[in-house]
């Protein structure tokens, strides 16, 4: 059920989207929560036990690779059974309608691509990608993995193909994301607590470049204050209504 005042704001955003030339969409774990994937920081979030935030660090992986792999194998098994939800599908539909659109996702679940989005930048990597800790070997796979997967080329330990805290985003990813954000007429920020950098700065950059900034989130975030439109509610309800 969408509240009255929210509907009025959504009508304005809907009209803006229909005339937009370039739409950039920054997404976070909140867009996948209605697919059954736990978020990081909200209630029921994965990081609630501070130990989870500690697990997404290279130094933890170096010290306790089995414990980190247990976390990521659990994440892979959880996501493998999940489907895109109406929010992902609404963005795939929007991409078919606007001349230029890019989804910049912090998520590693691959659900945007599964929903049909073609222009997706996975800024924090992917659960389905593995790469060797020693050589240049990497692979995509969705199978269940042994406790310490080994590189078929050199026999060393494989690691999840995700970006951990203190690690730089993959080469070219940040520049491509910044390029899209600075050229956008509209930046949609969907389902992110806007706490993790560099993604949390994208709205500032888009605003300075003249974009209209719209936040779609269950609750207020540190960036809500300078959004042009803050549409607070479920992404799975708001996005389809913006694109219908
Ligand atoms: C880097 C691994 C530099 C993958 C993750 C101080 C200032 C500025 C920066 C820093 C600083 N101290 C440290 C840093 C850097 C650090 C950082 O930002 N730390 C934060 C915590 C302060 N950043 C980094 O280290 C980044 N790298 O800066 O490199 C560098 C440069 C050159 C050379 C070397 C180094 C790397 C960041 C990536 C870290 N990796 N995870 C994985 O396992 O997934 S972060 C983790 O948080 C996830 O990747 C996730 O994507 C990300 C963000 O979380 P959200 O997606 O926002 O999810 P969250 O649960 O927080 O929020 C969900 C929201 O959805 C909530 O608001 C909720 O209300 C809403 N919601 C829920 N349900 C719904 C909904 N909304 C709508 N509808 C619903 N149904
Ligand atoms: Zn190797």
PDB file of C-alpha atoms and ligand atoms in Angstrom:
ATOM      1  CA  UNK A   1       0.000   0.000   0.000  1.00  0.00           C
ATOM      2  CA  UNK A   2       1.656   3.286  -1.109  1.00  0.00           C
ATOM      3  CA  UNK A   3       0.875   6.447   0.913  1.00  0.00           C
ATOM      4  CA  UNK A   4      -0.839   9.487  -0.708  1.00  0.00           C
ATOM      5  CA  UNK A   5       2.082  11.981  -0.586  1.00  0.00           C
ATOM      6  CA  UNK A   6       4.441   9.313  -1.910  1.00  0.00           C
ATOM      7  CA  UNK A   7       2.177   8.813  -4.930  1.00  0.00           C
ATOM      8  CA  UNK A   8       2.397  12.501  -5.834  1.00  0.00           C
ATOM      9  CA  UNK A   9       6.227  12.422  -5.694  1.00  0.00           C
ATOM     10  CA  UNK A  10       6.255   9.225  -7.749  1.00  0.00           C
ATOM     11  CA  UNK A  11       4.125  10.806 -10.473  1.00  0.00           C
ATOM     12  CA  UNK A  12       6.716  13.576 -10.830  1.00  0.00           C
ATOM     13  CA  UNK A  13       9.606  11.093 -10.943  1.00  0.00           C
ATOM     14  CA  UNK A  14       7.723   8.958 -13.472  1.00  0.00           C
ATOM     15  CA  UNK A  15       7.330  11.984 -15.769  1.00  0.00           C
ATOM     16  CA  UNK A  16      11.030  12.833 -15.397  1.00  0.00           C
ATOM     17  CA  UNK A  17      12.012   9.244 -16.257  1.00  0.00           C
ATOM     18  CA  UNK A  18       9.883   9.257 -19.418  1.00  0.00           C
ATOM     19  CA  UNK A  19      11.840  12.238 -20.738  1.00  0.00           C
ATOM     20  CA  UNK A  20      15.296  11.185 -19.528  1.00  0.00           C
ATOM     21  CA  UNK A  21      18.133  10.607 -21.992  1.00  0.00           C
ATOM     22  CA  UNK A  22      20.613   8.923 -19.616  1.00  0.00           C
ATOM     23  CA  UNK A  23      19.541   7.172 -16.395  1.00  0.00           C
ATOM     24  CA  UNK A  24      22.086   5.824 -13.899  1.00  0.00           C
ATOM     25  CA  UNK A  25      20.874   3.487 -11.164  1.00  0.00           C
ATOM     26  CA  UNK A  26      22.964   2.704  -8.067  1.00  0.00           C
ATOM     27  CA  UNK A  27      21.640  -0.384  -6.280  1.00  0.00           C
ATOM     28  CA  UNK A  28      22.457  -2.092  -2.987  1.00  0.00           C
ATOM     29  CA  UNK A  29      21.351  -5.129  -0.998  1.00  0.00           C
ATOM     30  CA  UNK A  30      17.864  -3.658  -0.397  1.00  0.00           C
ATOM     31  CA  UNK A  31      16.830  -4.274  -4.009  1.00  0.00           C
ATOM     32  CA  UNK A  32      17.458  -8.005  -3.523  1.00  0.00           C
ATOM     33  CA  UNK A  33      15.851  -8.319  -0.085  1.00  0.00           C
ATOM     34  CA  UNK A  34      12.408  -9.027  -1.611  1.00  0.00           C
ATOM     35  CA  UNK A  35      14.063 -11.929  -3.449  1.00  0.00           C
ATOM     36  CA  UNK A  36      14.811 -13.431  -0.043  1.00  0.00           C
ATOM     37  CA  UNK A  37      18.486 -12.384   0.175  1.00  0.00           C
ATOM     38  CA  UNK A  38      19.407 -10.890   3.585  1.00  0.00           C
ATOM     39  CA  UNK A  39      20.811  -7.351   3.543  1.00  0.00           C
ATOM     40  CA  UNK A  40      23.967  -6.392   5.402  1.00  0.00           C
ATOM     41  CA  UNK A  41      23.052  -3.782   7.979  1.00  0.00           C
ATOM     42  CA  UNK A  42      19.301  -3.722   8.384  1.00  0.00           C
ATOM     43  CA  UNK A  43      17.467  -5.886  10.936  1.00  0.00           C
ATOM     44  CA  UNK A  44      18.127  -9.512  10.045  1.00  0.00           C
ATOM     45  CA  UNK A  45      21.139  -8.200   8.141  1.00  0.00           C
ATOM     46  CA  UNK A  46      24.156 -10.381   7.577  1.00  0.00           C
ATOM     47  CA  UNK A  47      26.618  -7.945   9.130  1.00  0.00           C
ATOM     48  CA  UNK A  48      24.523  -7.621  12.290  1.00  0.00           C
ATOM     49  CA  UNK A  49      27.043  -9.795  14.067  1.00  0.00           C
ATOM     50  CA  UNK A  50      30.063  -7.548  13.618  1.00  0.00           C
ATOM     51  CA  UNK A  51      31.871 -10.752  12.653  1.00  0.00           C
ATOM     52  CA  UNK A  52      30.270 -10.597   9.188  1.00  0.00           C
ATOM     53  CA  UNK A  53      31.780  -7.163   8.385  1.00  0.00           C
ATOM     54  CA  UNK A  54      35.103  -8.608   9.537  1.00  0.00           C
ATOM     55  CA  UNK A  55      34.685 -11.530   7.106  1.00  0.00           C
ATOM     56  CA  UNK A  56      34.802  -9.199   4.062  1.00  0.00           C
ATOM     57  CA  UNK A  57      38.471  -8.333   4.599  1.00  0.00           C
ATOM     58  CA  UNK A  58      41.599  -9.699   2.883  1.00  0.00           C
ATOM     59  CA  UNK A  59      43.419  -9.968   6.201  1.00  0.00           C
ATOM     60  CA  UNK A  60      40.666 -12.214   7.624  1.00  0.00           C
ATOM     61  CA  UNK A  61      40.872 -14.388   4.497  1.00  0.00           C
ATOM     62  CA  UNK A  62      44.664 -14.624   4.854  1.00  0.00           C
ATOM     63  CA  UNK A  63      44.304 -15.642   8.515  1.00  0.00           C
ATOM     64  CA  UNK A  64      41.203 -17.889   8.326  1.00  0.00           C
ATOM     65  CA  UNK A  65      40.432 -18.813   4.684  1.00  0.00           C
ATOM     66  CA  UNK A  66      38.137 -21.700   5.706  1.00  0.00           C
ATOM     67  CA  UNK A  67      35.937 -19.391   7.827  1.00  0.00           C
ATOM     68  CA  UNK A  68      35.630 -16.824   5.029  1.00  0.00           C
ATOM     69  CA  UNK A  69      34.920 -19.521   2.460  1.00  0.00           C
ATOM     70  CA  UNK A  70      32.218 -20.933   4.770  1.00  0.00           C
ATOM     71  CA  UNK A  71      30.534 -17.483   4.734  1.00  0.00           C
ATOM     72  CA  UNK A  72      30.739 -17.171   0.968  1.00  0.00           C
ATOM     73  CA  UNK A  73      29.617 -20.741   0.323  1.00  0.00           C
ATOM     74  CA  UNK A  74      26.590 -19.990   2.527  1.00  0.00           C
ATOM     75  CA  UNK A  75      25.939 -16.785   0.513  1.00  0.00           C
ATOM     76  CA  UNK A  76      26.255 -18.695  -2.808  1.00  0.00           C
ATOM     77  CA  UNK A  77      23.872 -21.427  -1.631  1.00  0.00           C
ATOM     78  CA  UNK A  78      21.379 -18.805  -0.373  1.00  0.00           C
ATOM     79  CA  UNK A  79      21.420 -16.764  -3.596  1.00  0.00           C
ATOM     80  CA  UNK A  80      21.369 -19.809  -5.905  1.00  0.00           C
ATOM     81  CA  UNK A  81      17.768 -20.449  -4.828  1.00  0.00           C
ATOM     82  CA  UNK A  82      16.610 -16.829  -5.277  1.00  0.00           C
ATOM     83  CA  UNK A  83      14.913 -15.199  -8.254  1.00  0.00           C
ATOM     84  CA  UNK A  84      14.877 -11.561  -9.405  1.00  0.00           C
ATOM     85  CA  UNK A  85      11.931  -9.632  -7.905  1.00  0.00           C
ATOM     86  CA  UNK A  86       9.648  -6.964  -9.481  1.00  0.00           C
ATOM     87  CA  UNK A  87      12.214  -4.269  -8.629  1.00  0.00           C
ATOM     88  CA  UNK A  88      14.931  -5.929 -10.739  1.00  0.00           C
ATOM     89  CA  UNK A  89      12.437  -6.536 -13.530  1.00  0.00           C
ATOM     90  CA  UNK A  90      11.255  -2.911 -13.483  1.00  0.00           C
ATOM     91  CA  UNK A  91      14.848  -1.731 -14.036  1.00  0.00           C
ATOM     92  CA  UNK A  92      15.272  -4.190 -16.936  1.00  0.00           C
ATOM     93  CA  UNK A  93      12.055  -2.743 -18.452  1.00  0.00           C
ATOM     94  CA  UNK A  94      13.253   0.844 -17.871  1.00  0.00           C
ATOM     95  CA  UNK A  95      16.504   0.043 -19.723  1.00  0.00           C
ATOM     96  CA  UNK A  96      14.439  -0.987 -22.749  1.00  0.00           C
ATOM     97  CA  UNK A  97      12.697   2.410 -22.716  1.00  0.00           C
ATOM     98  CA  UNK A  98      15.407   5.007 -22.114  1.00  0.00           C
ATOM     99  CA  UNK A  99      18.075   5.783 -24.713  1.00  0.00           C
ATOM    100  CA  UNK A 100      20.952   5.168 -22.294  1.00  0.00           C
ATOM    101  CA  UNK A 101      20.933   3.439 -18.919  1.00  0.00           C
ATOM    102  CA  UNK A 102      23.522   1.877 -16.620  1.00  0.00           C
ATOM    103  CA  UNK A 103      22.944  -0.129 -13.456  1.00  0.00           C
ATOM    104  CA  UNK A 104      25.815   0.327 -10.998  1.00  0.00           C
ATOM    105  CA  UNK A 105      25.308  -2.400  -8.447  1.00  0.00           C
ATOM    106  CA  UNK A 106      27.051  -3.023  -5.148  1.00  0.00           C
ATOM    107  CA  UNK A 107      25.373  -6.422  -5.121  1.00  0.00           C
ATOM    108  CA  UNK A 108      27.240  -9.594  -5.984  1.00  0.00           C
ATOM    109  CA  UNK A 109      24.177 -11.814  -6.592  1.00  0.00           C
ATOM    110  CA  UNK A 110      23.814 -11.398 -10.369  1.00  0.00           C
ATOM    111  CA  UNK A 111      20.026 -10.847 -10.119  1.00  0.00           C
ATOM    112  CA  UNK A 112      20.013  -7.702 -12.330  1.00  0.00           C
ATOM    113  CA  UNK A 113      21.455  -9.680 -15.240  1.00  0.00           C
ATOM    114  CA  UNK A 114      19.074 -12.573 -14.498  1.00  0.00           C
ATOM    115  CA  UNK A 115      16.154 -10.104 -14.693  1.00  0.00           C
ATOM    116  CA  UNK A 116      17.302  -8.984 -18.165  1.00  0.00           C
ATOM    117  CA  UNK A 117      19.347  -5.846 -17.453  1.00  0.00           C
ATOM    118  CA  UNK A 118      22.139  -5.691 -20.051  1.00  0.00           C
ATOM    119  CA  UNK A 119      24.181  -2.670 -18.909  1.00  0.00           C
ATOM    120  CA  UNK A 120      25.300  -3.654 -15.428  1.00  0.00           C
ATOM    121  CA  UNK A 121      28.540  -2.730 -13.643  1.00  0.00           C
ATOM    122  CA  UNK A 122      29.215  -5.079 -10.692  1.00  0.00           C
ATOM    123  CA  UNK A 123      31.275  -2.681  -8.574  1.00  0.00           C
ATOM    124  CA  UNK A 124      31.939  -5.131  -5.747  1.00  0.00           C
ATOM    125  CA  UNK A 125      32.454  -8.169  -7.984  1.00  0.00           C
ATOM    126  CA  UNK A 126      30.367 -11.346  -8.083  1.00  0.00           C
ATOM    127  CA  UNK A 127      29.656 -14.331  -5.826  1.00  0.00           C
ATOM    128  CA  UNK A 128      29.858 -16.526  -8.931  1.00  0.00           C
ATOM    129  CA  UNK A 129      33.391 -15.456  -9.848  1.00  0.00           C
ATOM    130  CA  UNK A 130      36.469 -17.053  -8.276  1.00  0.00           C
ATOM    131  CA  UNK A 131      40.065 -16.075  -8.855  1.00  0.00           C
ATOM    132  CA  UNK A 132      43.411 -17.504  -7.877  1.00  0.00           C
ATOM    133  CA  UNK A 133      45.325 -15.920  -5.001  1.00  0.00           C
ATOM    134  CA  UNK A 134      48.610 -16.481  -6.833  1.00  0.00           C
ATOM    135  CA  UNK A 135      48.204 -16.664 -10.633  1.00  0.00           C
ATOM    136  CA  UNK A 136      45.857 -14.927 -13.119  1.00  0.00           C
ATOM    137  CA  UNK A 137      43.407 -17.844 -13.285  1.00  0.00           C
ATOM    138  CA  UNK A 138      39.729 -17.003 -12.773  1.00  0.00           C
ATOM    139  CA  UNK A 139      36.441 -18.780 -13.444  1.00  0.00           C
ATOM    140  CA  UNK A 140      32.686 -18.295 -13.205  1.00  0.00           C
ATOM    141  CA  UNK A 141      30.805 -21.141 -11.546  1.00  0.00           C
ATOM    142  CA  UNK A 142      27.641 -21.737  -9.597  1.00  0.00           C
ATOM    143  CA  UNK A 143      28.407 -25.154  -8.141  1.00  0.00           C
ATOM    144  CA  UNK A 144      28.858 -25.858  -4.432  1.00  0.00           C
ATOM    145  CA  UNK A 145      32.560 -25.620  -3.630  1.00  0.00           C
ATOM    146  CA  UNK A 146      34.898 -27.588  -1.351  1.00  0.00           C
ATOM    147  CA  UNK A 147      35.906 -25.877   1.928  1.00  0.00           C
ATOM    148  CA  UNK A 148      39.166 -24.559   0.366  1.00  0.00           C
ATOM    149  CA  UNK A 149      38.852 -24.523  -3.466  1.00  0.00           C
ATOM    150  CA  UNK A 150      42.148 -24.881  -5.331  1.00  0.00           C
ATOM    151  CA  UNK A 151      43.362 -23.312  -8.582  1.00  0.00           C
ATOM    152  CA  UNK A 152      43.283 -25.944 -11.366  1.00  0.00           C
ATOM    153  CA  UNK A 153      46.268 -24.220 -12.978  1.00  0.00           C
ATOM    154  CA  UNK A 154      48.723 -23.741 -10.087  1.00  0.00           C
ATOM    155  CA  UNK A 155      47.123 -25.568  -7.148  1.00  0.00           C
ATOM    156  CA  UNK A 156      47.003 -22.480  -4.912  1.00  0.00           C
ATOM    157  CA  UNK A 157      43.921 -21.254  -3.017  1.00  0.00           C
ATOM    158  CA  UNK A 158      41.077 -19.658  -4.970  1.00  0.00           C
ATOM    159  CA  UNK A 159      39.251 -16.657  -3.435  1.00  0.00           C
ATOM    160  CA  UNK A 160      35.757 -15.225  -3.984  1.00  0.00           C
ATOM    161  CA  UNK A 161      35.738 -12.730  -6.892  1.00  0.00           C
ATOM    162  CA  UNK A 162      34.356  -9.942  -4.690  1.00  0.00           C
ATOM    163  CA  UNK A 163      35.864  -6.625  -3.522  1.00  0.00           C
ATOM    164  CA  UNK A 164      36.673  -6.651   0.195  1.00  0.00           C
ATOM    165  CA  UNK A 165      37.150  -3.651   2.488  1.00  0.00           C
ATOM    166  CA  UNK A 166      40.421  -1.907   1.782  1.00  0.00           C
ATOM    167  CA  UNK A 167      40.571  -3.386  -1.725  1.00  0.00           C
ATOM    168  CA  UNK A 168      40.330  -1.186  -4.799  1.00  0.00           C
ATOM    169  CA  UNK A 169      37.380  -1.707  -7.134  1.00  0.00           C
ATOM    170  CA  UNK A 170      38.247  -3.722 -10.270  1.00  0.00           C
ATOM    171  CA  UNK A 171      40.265  -1.761 -12.855  1.00  0.00           C
ATOM    172  CA  UNK A 172      38.098   0.433 -15.050  1.00  0.00           C
ATOM    173  CA  UNK A 173      34.974  -0.250 -12.978  1.00  0.00           C
ATOM    174  CA  UNK A 174      35.214   2.951 -10.938  1.00  0.00           C
ATOM    175  CA  UNK A 175      35.983   5.132 -13.976  1.00  0.00           C
ATOM    176  CA  UNK A 176      33.086   3.598 -15.951  1.00  0.00           C
ATOM    177  CA  UNK A 177      30.760   4.121 -12.989  1.00  0.00           C
ATOM    178  CA  UNK A 178      31.868   7.727 -12.476  1.00  0.00           C
ATOM    179  CA  UNK A 179      31.470   8.397 -16.192  1.00  0.00           C
ATOM    180  CA  UNK A 180      27.871   7.153 -16.112  1.00  0.00           C
ATOM    181  CA  UNK A 181      27.029   9.015 -12.903  1.00  0.00           C
ATOM    182  CA  UNK A 182      28.429  12.318 -14.170  1.00  0.00           C
ATOM    183  CA  UNK A 183      26.508  12.112 -17.473  1.00  0.00           C
ATOM    184  CA  UNK A 184      23.167  11.047 -16.016  1.00  0.00           C
ATOM    185  CA  UNK A 185      20.028  13.233 -16.221  1.00  0.00           C
ATOM    186  CA  UNK A 186      18.594  11.142 -13.372  1.00  0.00           C
ATOM    187  CA  UNK A 187      20.363   9.058 -10.731  1.00  0.00           C
ATOM    188  CA  UNK A 188      18.159   6.505  -8.967  1.00  0.00           C
ATOM    189  CA  UNK A 189      19.671   5.212  -5.691  1.00  0.00           C
ATOM    190  CA  UNK A 190      17.849   2.025  -4.704  1.00  0.00           C
ATOM    191  CA  UNK A 191      18.150  -0.141  -1.586  1.00  0.00           C
ATOM    192  CA  UNK A 192      21.470   1.021  -0.185  1.00  0.00           C
ATOM    193  CA  UNK A 193      22.339   2.366   3.263  1.00  0.00           C
ATOM    194  CA  UNK A 194      24.789   4.704   1.471  1.00  0.00           C
ATOM    195  CA  UNK A 195      27.530   3.939   4.002  1.00  0.00           C
ATOM    196  CA  UNK A 196      30.121   2.238   1.809  1.00  0.00           C
ATOM    197  CA  UNK A 197      32.538   4.233  -0.326  1.00  0.00           C
ATOM    198  CA  UNK A 198      33.085   5.006  -3.149  1.00  0.00           C
ATOM    199  CA  UNK A 199      29.445   4.178  -4.086  1.00  0.00           C
ATOM    200  CA  UNK A 200      28.029   6.427  -1.354  1.00  0.00           C
ATOM    201  CA  UNK A 201      29.611   9.461  -3.057  1.00  0.00           C
ATOM    202  CA  UNK A 202      27.962   8.853  -6.432  1.00  0.00           C
ATOM    203  CA  UNK A 203      24.862  10.860  -5.519  1.00  0.00           C
ATOM    204  CA  UNK A 204      27.019  13.896  -4.585  1.00  0.00           C
ATOM    205  CA  UNK A 205      28.856  13.630  -7.919  1.00  0.00           C
ATOM    206  CA  UNK A 206      25.638  13.257  -9.920  1.00  0.00           C
ATOM    207  CA  UNK A 207      24.047  16.212  -8.139  1.00  0.00           C
ATOM    208  CA  UNK A 208      27.044  18.442  -8.805  1.00  0.00           C
ATOM    209  CA  UNK A 209      26.866  17.416 -12.472  1.00  0.00           C
ATOM    210  CA  UNK A 210      23.219  18.546 -12.595  1.00  0.00           C
ATOM    211  CA  UNK A 211      21.346  15.254 -12.274  1.00  0.00           C
ATOM    212  CA  UNK A 212      18.018  14.850 -10.493  1.00  0.00           C
ATOM    213  CA  UNK A 213      18.693  12.455  -7.597  1.00  0.00           C
ATOM    214  CA  UNK A 214      16.002  10.040  -6.416  1.00  0.00           C
ATOM    215  CA  UNK A 215      16.361   7.704  -3.411  1.00  0.00           C
ATOM    216  CA  UNK A 216      14.174   4.588  -3.241  1.00  0.00           C
ATOM    217  CA  UNK A 217      14.760   3.005   0.168  1.00  0.00           C
ATOM    218  CA  UNK A 218      12.853   1.541   3.118  1.00  0.00           C
ATOM    219  CA  UNK A 219      14.342   4.097   5.485  1.00  0.00           C
ATOM    220  CA  UNK A 220      16.269   7.405   5.478  1.00  0.00           C
ATOM    221  CA  UNK A 221      20.027   7.270   4.852  1.00  0.00           C
ATOM    222  CA  UNK A 222      22.894   9.785   5.271  1.00  0.00           C
ATOM    223  CA  UNK A 223      22.234  10.879   1.676  1.00  0.00           C
ATOM    224  CA  UNK A 224      18.447  11.408   2.000  1.00  0.00           C
ATOM    225  CA  UNK A 225      18.902  15.076   2.947  1.00  0.00           C
ATOM    226  CA  UNK A 226      20.123  16.219  -0.425  1.00  0.00           C
ATOM    227  CA  UNK A 227      18.071  13.964  -2.664  1.00  0.00           C
ATOM    228  CA  UNK A 228      15.581  15.782  -4.935  1.00  0.00           C
ATOM    229  CA  UNK A 229      13.073  13.006  -4.224  1.00  0.00           C
ATOM    230  CA  UNK A 230      13.142  10.532  -1.332  1.00  0.00           C
ATOM    231  CA  UNK A 231      10.652   7.730  -2.075  1.00  0.00           C
ATOM    232  CA  UNK A 232      10.604   5.673   1.119  1.00  0.00           C
ATOM    233  CA  UNK A 233       8.998   2.286   0.771  1.00  0.00           C
ATOM    234  CA  UNK A 234       9.657  -1.115  -0.798  1.00  0.00           C
ATOM    235  CA  UNK A 235      11.646  -1.114  -4.043  1.00  0.00           C
ATOM    236  CA  UNK A 236       9.509  -4.037  -5.241  1.00  0.00           C
ATOM    237  CA  UNK A 237       6.435  -1.762  -5.063  1.00  0.00           C
ATOM    238  CA  UNK A 238       7.860   1.652  -5.966  1.00  0.00           C
ATOM    239  CA  UNK A 239      10.007   0.770  -9.010  1.00  0.00           C
ATOM    240  CA  UNK A 240       7.264  -1.102 -10.910  1.00  0.00           C
ATOM    241  CA  UNK A 241       4.923   1.867 -10.257  1.00  0.00           C
ATOM    242  CA  UNK A 242       7.566   4.252 -11.661  1.00  0.00           C
ATOM    243  CA  UNK A 243       7.924   2.191 -14.803  1.00  0.00           C
ATOM    244  CA  UNK A 244       4.336   1.022 -15.453  1.00  0.00           C
TER     245      UNK A 244
HETATM  246  C1  LIG B   1      38.092   1.235  -1.249  1.00  0.00           C
HETATM  247  C2  LIG B   1      32.144  -7.486  -0.067  1.00  0.00           C
HETATM  248  C3  LIG B   1      40.226   2.167  -1.584  1.00  0.00           C
HETATM  249  C4  LIG B   1      31.353  -8.152  -1.126  1.00  0.00           C
HETATM  250  C5  LIG B   1      31.727  -5.208   0.607  1.00  0.00           C
HETATM  251  C6  LIG B   1      36.133   6.292   5.747  1.00  0.00           C
HETATM  252  C7  LIG B   1      35.623   7.153   4.798  1.00  0.00           C
HETATM  253  C8  LIG B   1      35.468   6.753   3.467  1.00  0.00           C
HETATM  254  C9  LIG B   1      35.823   5.460   3.081  1.00  0.00           C
HETATM  255  C10 LIG B   1      36.309   4.604   4.040  1.00  0.00           C
HETATM  256  C11 LIG B   1      36.488   5.013   5.352  1.00  0.00           C
HETATM  257  N1  LIG B   1      37.002   3.947   6.039  1.00  0.00           N
HETATM  258  C12 LIG B   1      37.150   2.897   5.202  1.00  0.00           C
HETATM  259  C13 LIG B   1      36.751   3.298   3.982  1.00  0.00           C
HETATM  260  C14 LIG B   1      36.746   2.518   2.755  1.00  0.00           C
HETATM  261  C15 LIG B   1      35.668   1.421   2.762  1.00  0.00           C
HETATM  262  C16 LIG B   1      34.354   1.906   3.319  1.00  0.00           C
HETATM  263  O1  LIG B   1      33.572   2.532   2.618  1.00  0.00           O
HETATM  264  N2  LIG B   1      34.073   1.604   4.600  1.00  0.00           N
HETATM  265  C17 LIG B   1      32.821   2.066   5.176  1.00  0.00           C
HETATM  266  C18 LIG B   1      32.149   0.953   5.954  1.00  0.00           C
HETATM  267  C19 LIG B   1      33.090   3.318   6.004  1.00  0.00           C
HETATM  268  N3  LIG B   1      35.483   1.104   1.362  1.00  0.00           N
HETATM  269  C20 LIG B   1      36.325   0.229   0.796  1.00  0.00           C
HETATM  270  O2  LIG B   1      37.202  -0.347   1.381  1.00  0.00           O
HETATM  271  C21 LIG B   1      36.132   0.026  -0.713  1.00  0.00           C
HETATM  272  N4  LIG B   1      37.411   0.125  -1.325  1.00  0.00           N
HETATM  273  O3  LIG B   1      37.700   2.251  -0.748  1.00  0.00           O
HETATM  274  O4  LIG B   1      39.334   1.099  -1.793  1.00  0.00           O
HETATM  275  C22 LIG B   1      41.456   1.784  -2.313  1.00  0.00           C
HETATM  276  C23 LIG B   1      41.819   2.510  -3.442  1.00  0.00           C
HETATM  277  C24 LIG B   1      42.991   2.169  -4.094  1.00  0.00           C
HETATM  278  C25 LIG B   1      43.783   1.102  -3.644  1.00  0.00           C
HETATM  279  C26 LIG B   1      43.379   0.357  -2.524  1.00  0.00           C
HETATM  280  C27 LIG B   1      42.200   0.687  -1.845  1.00  0.00           C
HETATM  281  C28 LIG B   1      35.570  -1.360  -0.982  1.00  0.00           C
HETATM  282  C29 LIG B   1      34.109  -1.389  -0.606  1.00  0.00           C
HETATM  283  C30 LIG B   1      33.518  -2.774  -0.903  1.00  0.00           C
HETATM  284  C31 LIG B   1      33.527  -3.568   0.353  1.00  0.00           C
HETATM  285  N5  LIG B   1      32.883  -4.864   0.126  1.00  0.00           N
HETATM  286  N6  LIG B   1      31.303  -6.467   0.567  1.00  0.00           N
HETATM  287  C32 LIG B   1      30.264  -8.946  -0.462  1.00  0.00           C
HETATM  288  O5  LIG B   1      30.577  -9.859   0.305  1.00  0.00           O
HETATM  289  O6  LIG B   1      29.094  -8.612  -0.726  1.00  0.00           O
HETATM  290  S1  LIG B   1      30.747  -4.017   1.317  1.00  0.00           S
HETATM  291  C33 LIG B   1      29.141  -4.537   1.569  1.00  0.00           C
HETATM  292  O7  LIG B   1      28.407  -3.335   1.818  1.00  0.00           O
HETATM  293  C34 LIG B   1      28.458  -5.141   0.337  1.00  0.00           C
HETATM  294  O8  LIG B   1      29.293  -5.226  -0.797  1.00  0.00           O
HETATM  295  C35 LIG B   1      27.328  -4.165   0.025  1.00  0.00           C
HETATM  296  O9  LIG B   1      27.132  -4.092  -1.316  1.00  0.00           O
HETATM  297  C36 LIG B   1      27.869  -2.909   0.589  1.00  0.00           C
HETATM  298  C37 LIG B   1      26.880  -1.810   0.818  1.00  0.00           C
HETATM  299  O10 LIG B   1      25.795  -2.323   1.600  1.00  0.00           O
HETATM  300  P1  LIG B   1      24.306  -2.037   1.031  1.00  0.00           P
HETATM  301  O11 LIG B   1      24.216  -2.640  -0.326  1.00  0.00           O
HETATM  302  O12 LIG B   1      23.993  -0.602   1.161  1.00  0.00           O
HETATM  303  O13 LIG B   1      23.404  -2.905   2.005  1.00  0.00           O
HETATM  304  P2  LIG B   1      22.910  -2.519   3.481  1.00  0.00           P
HETATM  305  O14 LIG B   1      22.424  -3.764   4.125  1.00  0.00           O
HETATM  306  O15 LIG B   1      23.954  -1.694   4.161  1.00  0.00           O
HETATM  307  O16 LIG B   1      21.661  -1.538   3.226  1.00  0.00           O
HETATM  308  C38 LIG B   1      20.496  -2.029   2.605  1.00  0.00           C
HETATM  309  C39 LIG B   1      19.515  -0.875   2.520  1.00  0.00           C
HETATM  310  O17 LIG B   1      18.354  -1.328   1.808  1.00  0.00           O
HETATM  311  C40 LIG B   1      19.040  -0.385   3.875  1.00  0.00           C
HETATM  312  O18 LIG B   1      19.087   1.039   3.900  1.00  0.00           O
HETATM  313  C41 LIG B   1      17.580  -0.870   3.949  1.00  0.00           C
HETATM  314  O19 LIG B   1      16.738   0.056   4.622  1.00  0.00           O
HETATM  315  C42 LIG B   1      17.191  -0.917   2.490  1.00  0.00           C
HETATM  316  N7  LIG B   1      16.163  -1.919   2.174  1.00  0.00           N
HETATM  317  C43 LIG B   1      15.988  -3.142   2.736  1.00  0.00           C
HETATM  318  N8  LIG B   1      14.939  -3.765   2.135  1.00  0.00           N
HETATM  319  C44 LIG B   1      14.462  -2.905   1.175  1.00  0.00           C
HETATM  320  C45 LIG B   1      15.243  -1.736   1.203  1.00  0.00           C
HETATM  321  N9  LIG B   1      15.013  -0.692   0.382  1.00  0.00           N
HETATM  322  C46 LIG B   1      13.992  -0.803  -0.498  1.00  0.00           C
HETATM  323  N10 LIG B   1      13.207  -1.899  -0.595  1.00  0.00           N
HETATM  324  C47 LIG B   1      13.400  -2.957   0.228  1.00  0.00           C
HETATM  325  N11 LIG B   1      12.592  -4.032   0.130  1.00  0.00           N
HETATM  326 ZN1  LIG B   2      46.589 -20.275  -9.779  1.00  0.00          ZN
END
